[in-house]
Coordinates of C-alpha atoms (C1' of nucleotides) in Angstrom, one line a residue:
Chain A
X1 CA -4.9 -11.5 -26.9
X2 CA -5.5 -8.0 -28.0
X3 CA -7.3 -8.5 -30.8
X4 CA -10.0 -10.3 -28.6
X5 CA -9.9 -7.1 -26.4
X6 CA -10.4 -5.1 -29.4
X7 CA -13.3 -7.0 -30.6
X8 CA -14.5 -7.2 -27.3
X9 CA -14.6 -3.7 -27.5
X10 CA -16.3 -2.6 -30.9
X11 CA -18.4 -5.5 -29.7
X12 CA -20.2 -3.7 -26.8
X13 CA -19.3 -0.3 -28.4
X14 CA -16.6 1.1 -27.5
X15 CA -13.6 2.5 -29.4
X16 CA -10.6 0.7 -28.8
X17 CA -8.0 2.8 -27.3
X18 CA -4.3 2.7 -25.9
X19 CA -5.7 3.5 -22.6
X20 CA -8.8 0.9 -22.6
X21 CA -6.3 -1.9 -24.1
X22 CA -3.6 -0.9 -21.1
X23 CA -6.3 -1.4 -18.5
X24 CA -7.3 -4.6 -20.3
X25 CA -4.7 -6.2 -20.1
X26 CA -3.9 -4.9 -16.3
X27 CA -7.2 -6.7 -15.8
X28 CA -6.2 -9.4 -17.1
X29 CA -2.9 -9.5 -15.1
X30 CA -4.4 -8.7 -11.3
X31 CA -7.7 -10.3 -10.9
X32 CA -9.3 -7.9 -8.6
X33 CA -7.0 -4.7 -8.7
X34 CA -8.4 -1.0 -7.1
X35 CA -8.1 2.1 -9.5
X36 CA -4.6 2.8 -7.5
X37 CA -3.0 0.0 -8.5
X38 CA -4.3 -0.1 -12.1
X39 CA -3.1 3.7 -12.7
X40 CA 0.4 2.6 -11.8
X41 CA 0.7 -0.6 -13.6
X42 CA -1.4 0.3 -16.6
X43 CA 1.6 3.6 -17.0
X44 CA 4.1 0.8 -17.8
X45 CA 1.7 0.5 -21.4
X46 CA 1.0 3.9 -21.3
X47 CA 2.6 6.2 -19.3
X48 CA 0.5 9.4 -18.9
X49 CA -2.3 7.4 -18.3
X50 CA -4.2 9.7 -15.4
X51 CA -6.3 8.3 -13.0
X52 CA -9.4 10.0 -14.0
X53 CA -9.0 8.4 -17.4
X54 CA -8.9 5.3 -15.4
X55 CA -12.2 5.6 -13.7
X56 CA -13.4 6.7 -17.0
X57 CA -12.4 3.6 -18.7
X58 CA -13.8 1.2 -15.9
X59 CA -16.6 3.0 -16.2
X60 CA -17.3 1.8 -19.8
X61 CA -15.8 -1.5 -19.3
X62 CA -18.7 -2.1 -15.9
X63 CA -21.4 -0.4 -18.1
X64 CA -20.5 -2.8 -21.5
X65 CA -20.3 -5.2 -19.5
X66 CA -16.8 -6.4 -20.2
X67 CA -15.5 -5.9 -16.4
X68 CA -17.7 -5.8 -13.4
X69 CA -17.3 -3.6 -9.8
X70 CA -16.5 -4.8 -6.6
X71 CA -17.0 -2.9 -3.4
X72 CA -16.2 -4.6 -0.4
X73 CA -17.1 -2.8 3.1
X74 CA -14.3 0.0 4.0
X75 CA -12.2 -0.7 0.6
X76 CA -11.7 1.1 -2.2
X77 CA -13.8 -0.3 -5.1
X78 CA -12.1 -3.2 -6.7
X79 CA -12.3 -4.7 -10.4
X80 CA -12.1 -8.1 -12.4
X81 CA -12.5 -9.0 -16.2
X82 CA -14.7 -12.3 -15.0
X83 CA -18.3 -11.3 -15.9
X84 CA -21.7 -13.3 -16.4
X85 CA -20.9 -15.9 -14.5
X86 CA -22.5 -16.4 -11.1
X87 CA -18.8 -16.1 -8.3
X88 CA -18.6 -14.6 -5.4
X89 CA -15.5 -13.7 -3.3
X90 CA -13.8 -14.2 -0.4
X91 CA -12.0 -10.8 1.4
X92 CA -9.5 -10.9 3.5
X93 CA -10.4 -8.4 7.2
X94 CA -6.1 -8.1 7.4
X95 CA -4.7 -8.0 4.3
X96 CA -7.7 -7.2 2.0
X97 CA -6.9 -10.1 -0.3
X98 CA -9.8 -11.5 -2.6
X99 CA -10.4 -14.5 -4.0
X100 CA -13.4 -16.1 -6.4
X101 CA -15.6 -18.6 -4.9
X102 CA -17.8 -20.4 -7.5
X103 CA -21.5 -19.3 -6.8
X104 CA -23.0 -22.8 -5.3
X105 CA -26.7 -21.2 -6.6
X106 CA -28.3 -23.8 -7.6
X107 CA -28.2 -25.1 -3.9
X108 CA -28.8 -22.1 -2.6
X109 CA -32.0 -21.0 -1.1
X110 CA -30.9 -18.5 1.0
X111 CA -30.3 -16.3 -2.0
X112 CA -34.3 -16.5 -2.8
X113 CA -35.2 -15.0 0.5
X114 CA -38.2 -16.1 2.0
X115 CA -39.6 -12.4 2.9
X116 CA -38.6 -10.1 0.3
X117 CA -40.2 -7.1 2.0
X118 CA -42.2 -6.1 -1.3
X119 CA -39.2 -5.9 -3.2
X120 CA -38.3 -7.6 -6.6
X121 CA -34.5 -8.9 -6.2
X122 CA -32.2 -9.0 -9.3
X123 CA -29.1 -9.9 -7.7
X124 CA -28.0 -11.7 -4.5
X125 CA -24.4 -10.6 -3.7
X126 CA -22.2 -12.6 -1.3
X127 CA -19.2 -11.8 0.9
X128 CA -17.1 -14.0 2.6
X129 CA -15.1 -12.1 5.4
X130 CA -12.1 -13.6 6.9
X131 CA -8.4 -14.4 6.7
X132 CA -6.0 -15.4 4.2
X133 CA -3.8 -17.9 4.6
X134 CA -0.9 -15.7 4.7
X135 CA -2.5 -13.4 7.5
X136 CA -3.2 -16.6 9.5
X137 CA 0.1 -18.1 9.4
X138 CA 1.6 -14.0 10.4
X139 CA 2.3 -12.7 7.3
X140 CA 0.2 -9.9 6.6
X141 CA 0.1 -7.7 4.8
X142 CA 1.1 -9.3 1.3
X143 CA -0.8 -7.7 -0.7
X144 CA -0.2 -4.2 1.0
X145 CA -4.3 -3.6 0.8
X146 CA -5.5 -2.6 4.4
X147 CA -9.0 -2.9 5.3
X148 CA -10.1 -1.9 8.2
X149 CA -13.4 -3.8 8.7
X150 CA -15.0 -3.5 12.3
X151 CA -17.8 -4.6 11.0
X152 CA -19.2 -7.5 12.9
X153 CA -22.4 -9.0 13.7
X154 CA -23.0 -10.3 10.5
X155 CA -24.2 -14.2 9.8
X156 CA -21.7 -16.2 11.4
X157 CA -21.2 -19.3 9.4
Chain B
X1 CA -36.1 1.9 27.3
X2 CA -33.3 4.4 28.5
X3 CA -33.1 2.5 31.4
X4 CA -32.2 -0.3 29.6
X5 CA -30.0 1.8 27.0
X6 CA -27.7 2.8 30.1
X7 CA -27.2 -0.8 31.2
X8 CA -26.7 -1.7 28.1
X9 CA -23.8 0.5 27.5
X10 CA -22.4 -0.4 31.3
X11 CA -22.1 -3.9 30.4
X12 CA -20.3 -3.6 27.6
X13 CA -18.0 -0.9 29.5
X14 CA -18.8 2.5 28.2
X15 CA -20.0 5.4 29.8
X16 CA -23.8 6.5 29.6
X17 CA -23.9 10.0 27.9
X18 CA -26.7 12.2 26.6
X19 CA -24.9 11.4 22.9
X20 CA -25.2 7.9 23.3
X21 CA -28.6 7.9 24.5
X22 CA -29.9 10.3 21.6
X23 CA -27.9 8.3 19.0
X24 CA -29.5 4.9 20.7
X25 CA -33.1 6.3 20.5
X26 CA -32.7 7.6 16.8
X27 CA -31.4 4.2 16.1
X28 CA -34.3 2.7 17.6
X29 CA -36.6 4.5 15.7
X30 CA -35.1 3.9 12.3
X31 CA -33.6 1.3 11.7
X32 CA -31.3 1.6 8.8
X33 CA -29.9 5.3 9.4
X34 CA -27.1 6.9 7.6
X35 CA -24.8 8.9 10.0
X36 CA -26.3 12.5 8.6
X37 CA -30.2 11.1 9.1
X38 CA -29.1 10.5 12.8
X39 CA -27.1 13.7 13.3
X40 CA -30.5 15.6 12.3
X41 CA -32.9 13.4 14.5
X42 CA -30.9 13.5 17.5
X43 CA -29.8 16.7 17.6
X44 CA -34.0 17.1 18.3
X45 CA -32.7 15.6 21.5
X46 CA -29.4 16.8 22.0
X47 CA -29.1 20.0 19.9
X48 CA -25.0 20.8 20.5
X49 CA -24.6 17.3 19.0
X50 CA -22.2 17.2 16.2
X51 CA -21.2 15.2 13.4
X52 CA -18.2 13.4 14.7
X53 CA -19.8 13.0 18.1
X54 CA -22.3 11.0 16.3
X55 CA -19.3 8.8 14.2
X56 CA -17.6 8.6 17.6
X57 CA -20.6 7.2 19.5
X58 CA -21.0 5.1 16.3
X59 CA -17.8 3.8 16.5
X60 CA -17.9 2.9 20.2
X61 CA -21.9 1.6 19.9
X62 CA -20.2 -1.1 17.2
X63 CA -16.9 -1.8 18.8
X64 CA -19.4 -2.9 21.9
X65 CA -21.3 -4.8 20.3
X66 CA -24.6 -2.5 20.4
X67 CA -24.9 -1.7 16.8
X68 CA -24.1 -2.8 13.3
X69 CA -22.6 -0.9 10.5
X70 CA -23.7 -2.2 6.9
X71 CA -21.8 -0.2 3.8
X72 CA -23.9 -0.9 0.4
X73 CA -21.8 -0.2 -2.1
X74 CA -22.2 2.9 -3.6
X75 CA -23.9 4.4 -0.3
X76 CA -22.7 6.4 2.9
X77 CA -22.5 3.9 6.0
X78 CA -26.1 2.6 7.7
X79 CA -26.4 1.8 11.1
X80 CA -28.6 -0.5 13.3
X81 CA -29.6 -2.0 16.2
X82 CA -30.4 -5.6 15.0
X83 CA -26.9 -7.6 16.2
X84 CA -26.0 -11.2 17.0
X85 CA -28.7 -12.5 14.7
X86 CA -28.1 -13.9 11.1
X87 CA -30.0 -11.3 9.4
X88 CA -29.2 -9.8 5.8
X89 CA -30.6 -6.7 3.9
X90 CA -32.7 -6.2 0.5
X91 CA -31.4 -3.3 -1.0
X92 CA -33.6 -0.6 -3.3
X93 CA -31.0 0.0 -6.5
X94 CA -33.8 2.6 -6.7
X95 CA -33.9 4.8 -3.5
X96 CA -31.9 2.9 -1.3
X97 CA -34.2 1.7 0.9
X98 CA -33.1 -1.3 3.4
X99 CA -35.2 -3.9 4.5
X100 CA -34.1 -7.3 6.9
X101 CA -34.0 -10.4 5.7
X102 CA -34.1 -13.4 8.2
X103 CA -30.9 -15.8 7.3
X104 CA -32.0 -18.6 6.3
X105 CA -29.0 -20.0 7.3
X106 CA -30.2 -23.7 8.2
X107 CA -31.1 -24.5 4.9
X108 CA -27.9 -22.4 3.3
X109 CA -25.5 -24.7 2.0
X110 CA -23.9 -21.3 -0.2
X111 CA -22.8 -19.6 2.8
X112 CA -20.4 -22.2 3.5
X113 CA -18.2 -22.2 0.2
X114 CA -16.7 -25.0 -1.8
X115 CA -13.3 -23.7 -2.3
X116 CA -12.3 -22.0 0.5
X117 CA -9.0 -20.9 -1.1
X118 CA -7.1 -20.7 2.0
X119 CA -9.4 -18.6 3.9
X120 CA -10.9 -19.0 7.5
X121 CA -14.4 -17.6 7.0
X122 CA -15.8 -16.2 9.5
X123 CA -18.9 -14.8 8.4
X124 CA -20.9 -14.5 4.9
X125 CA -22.4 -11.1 4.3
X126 CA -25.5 -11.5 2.0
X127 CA -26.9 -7.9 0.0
X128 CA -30.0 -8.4 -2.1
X129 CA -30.3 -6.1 -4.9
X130 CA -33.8 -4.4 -6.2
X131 CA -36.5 -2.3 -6.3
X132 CA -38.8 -1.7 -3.8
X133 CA -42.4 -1.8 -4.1
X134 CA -42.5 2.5 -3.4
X135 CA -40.2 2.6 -6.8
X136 CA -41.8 -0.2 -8.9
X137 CA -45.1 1.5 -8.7
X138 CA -43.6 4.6 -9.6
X139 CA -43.0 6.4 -6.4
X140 CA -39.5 6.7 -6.3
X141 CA -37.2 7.9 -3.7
X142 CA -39.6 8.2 -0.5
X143 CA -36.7 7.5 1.7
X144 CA -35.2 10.2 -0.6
X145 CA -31.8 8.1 -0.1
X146 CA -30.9 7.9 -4.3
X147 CA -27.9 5.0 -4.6
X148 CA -25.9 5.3 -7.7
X149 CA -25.4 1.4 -8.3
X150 CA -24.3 0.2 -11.9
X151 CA -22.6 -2.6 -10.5
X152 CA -24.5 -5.4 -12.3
X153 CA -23.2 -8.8 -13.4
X154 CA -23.3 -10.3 -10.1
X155 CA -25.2 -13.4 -8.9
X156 CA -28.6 -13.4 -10.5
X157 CA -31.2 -15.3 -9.1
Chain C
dC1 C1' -16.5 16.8 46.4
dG2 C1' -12.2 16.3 43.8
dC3 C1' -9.6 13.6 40.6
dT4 C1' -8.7 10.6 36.8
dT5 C1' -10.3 8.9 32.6
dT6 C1' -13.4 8.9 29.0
dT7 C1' -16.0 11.4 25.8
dC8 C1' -17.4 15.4 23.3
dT9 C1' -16.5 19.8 20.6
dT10 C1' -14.3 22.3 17.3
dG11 C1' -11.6 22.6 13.3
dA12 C1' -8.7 20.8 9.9
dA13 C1' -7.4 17.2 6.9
dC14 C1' -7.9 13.1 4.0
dC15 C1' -9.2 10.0 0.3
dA16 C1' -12.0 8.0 -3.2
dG17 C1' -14.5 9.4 -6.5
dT18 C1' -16.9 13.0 -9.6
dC19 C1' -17.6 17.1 -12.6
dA20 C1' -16.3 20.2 -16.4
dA21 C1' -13.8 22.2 -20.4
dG22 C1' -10.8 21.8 -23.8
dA23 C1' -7.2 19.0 -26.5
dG24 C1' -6.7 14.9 -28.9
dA25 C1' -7.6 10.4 -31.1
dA26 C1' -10.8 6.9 -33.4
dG27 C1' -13.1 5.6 -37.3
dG28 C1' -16.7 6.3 -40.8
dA29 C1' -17.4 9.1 -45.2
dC30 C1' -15.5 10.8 -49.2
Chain D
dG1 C1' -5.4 8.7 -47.9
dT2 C1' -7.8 12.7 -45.9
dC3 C1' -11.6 15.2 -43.7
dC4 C1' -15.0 15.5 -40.4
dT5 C1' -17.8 14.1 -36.6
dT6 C1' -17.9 12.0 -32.4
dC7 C1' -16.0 9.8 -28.7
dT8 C1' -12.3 9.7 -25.5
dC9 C1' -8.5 11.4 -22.8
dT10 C1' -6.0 15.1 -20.1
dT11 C1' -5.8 18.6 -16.9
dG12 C1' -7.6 20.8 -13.0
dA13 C1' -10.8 21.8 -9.6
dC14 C1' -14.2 20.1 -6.5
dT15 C1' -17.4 17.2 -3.6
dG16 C1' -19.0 14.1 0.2
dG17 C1' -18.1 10.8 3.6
dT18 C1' -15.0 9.9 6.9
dT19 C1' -11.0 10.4 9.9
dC20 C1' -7.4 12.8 12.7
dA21 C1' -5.9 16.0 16.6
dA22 C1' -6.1 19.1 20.5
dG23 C1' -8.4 20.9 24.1
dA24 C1' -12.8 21.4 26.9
dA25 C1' -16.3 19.1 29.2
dA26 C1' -18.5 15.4 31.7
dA27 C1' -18.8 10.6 33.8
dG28 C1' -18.0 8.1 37.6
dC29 C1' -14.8 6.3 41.0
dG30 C1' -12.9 7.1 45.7

DNA sequence: CGCTTTTCTTGAACCAGTCAAGAGAAGGAC
DNA sequence: GTCCTTCTCTTGACTGGTTCAAGAAAAGCG
């Protein structure tokens, strides 16, 4: 498992270090996990892992492309190990919960908008607001993430 | 206009204030606003006005239902007027500029995912990532709004 | 016109994220 | 294996966007 992450590693570039390997695998562990929660449970590999070494390492994982940057509305930024493939996700307005949807593209015409203003679009990015199951059912709170999202208005599917 | 401004905010139960009406007009006038662009414009027409008055009247303008906050990642808060219509936003990755896209949510089977993985969706937020004609052509950063956004690996179409 | 409630002003605080300098580790060269 | 260069991490301070809190001001009802 590690040795993938270290080749994955010299791969793009990148030295392979205690503190890159502990977020790896942290990664690995929690799908879509904000710095917070990856400082804490990447000190159980390494424990005087700081946070800015954190951000440092995401930030060479986004830019080699081995982990990618979520940022959903009124949430701290958010990170996952599934890259290149075409997913979008589903956020939670209670709980802040996140799930992967599989990117339906190639029946999707909506993300090749029909007036694109002069622009030249690279990437469509899609997110689902709503609630989890365990918010619904009045549990909330599960995965102790917050959001406070106001923001309506959007495209009501 | 202001006319219609005041019964706007009546109807929806707030009080009509000289804040409110600058912030409305500002708004009005440009469209996709960051909360320091409006603070500047308005305080042309209300020149006490201060920075939290403007997030306060922000705040109360989207909890009515009169404006829309949209957060790009990697970019202070916009705000506008368009609401209750399925409209998205082409972002610049260059400048930041925002333009409106119509949903074309008829003809959108993506916005209603496959695998809902639990979740009651109740709306699908759509950002389109890329450069706008000003910073294709080599005119960069006319709206003088510079995003910082790395995040790539997302849905390319 | 006075009173109650909402809203604005002023000032401080907060948080995620960034910047900078020096210590330390990785890994190629020898 | 050891040295040296370069990259990476640690420590610490700092920024920008946003929020919180208390009191002053204004809106709008009676």
């Amino acid at each position: 498992m590690e040795t993938t992450w270290q080749e994955q590693l010299r791969t793009v570039g990148l030295r392979v270090t205690r503190p890159r390997l502990s977020v790896l695998q942290v990664l690995a562990e929690r799908p879509h996990a904000d710095v917070d929660t990856i400082v804490t449970a990447a000190r159980a590999l390494h424990p005087t892992l700081s946070p800015q070494a954190v951000y440092g390492v995401l930030e060479a994982l986004v830019a080699g492309g081995l982990a990618r940057r979520i940022e959903p509305a009124g949430a701290p930024a958010l990170f996952e190990l599934r890259v290149g493939d075409n997913h979008h996700h589903l956020v939670c307005r209670s709980c802040g919960a996140v799930a992967d949807v599989d990117c339906t593209v190639g029946a999707a015409p909506c993300l090749t908008p029909s007036d694109t203003a002069g622009f030249v679009v690279d990437e469509a990015e899609v997110v689902f607001w709503g609630l989890c199951r365990a918010c619904r059912v009045g549990t909330p709170g599960v995965t102790a993430q917050v959001l406070q999202h106001d923001n309506r208005g959007g495209a009501h599917v």
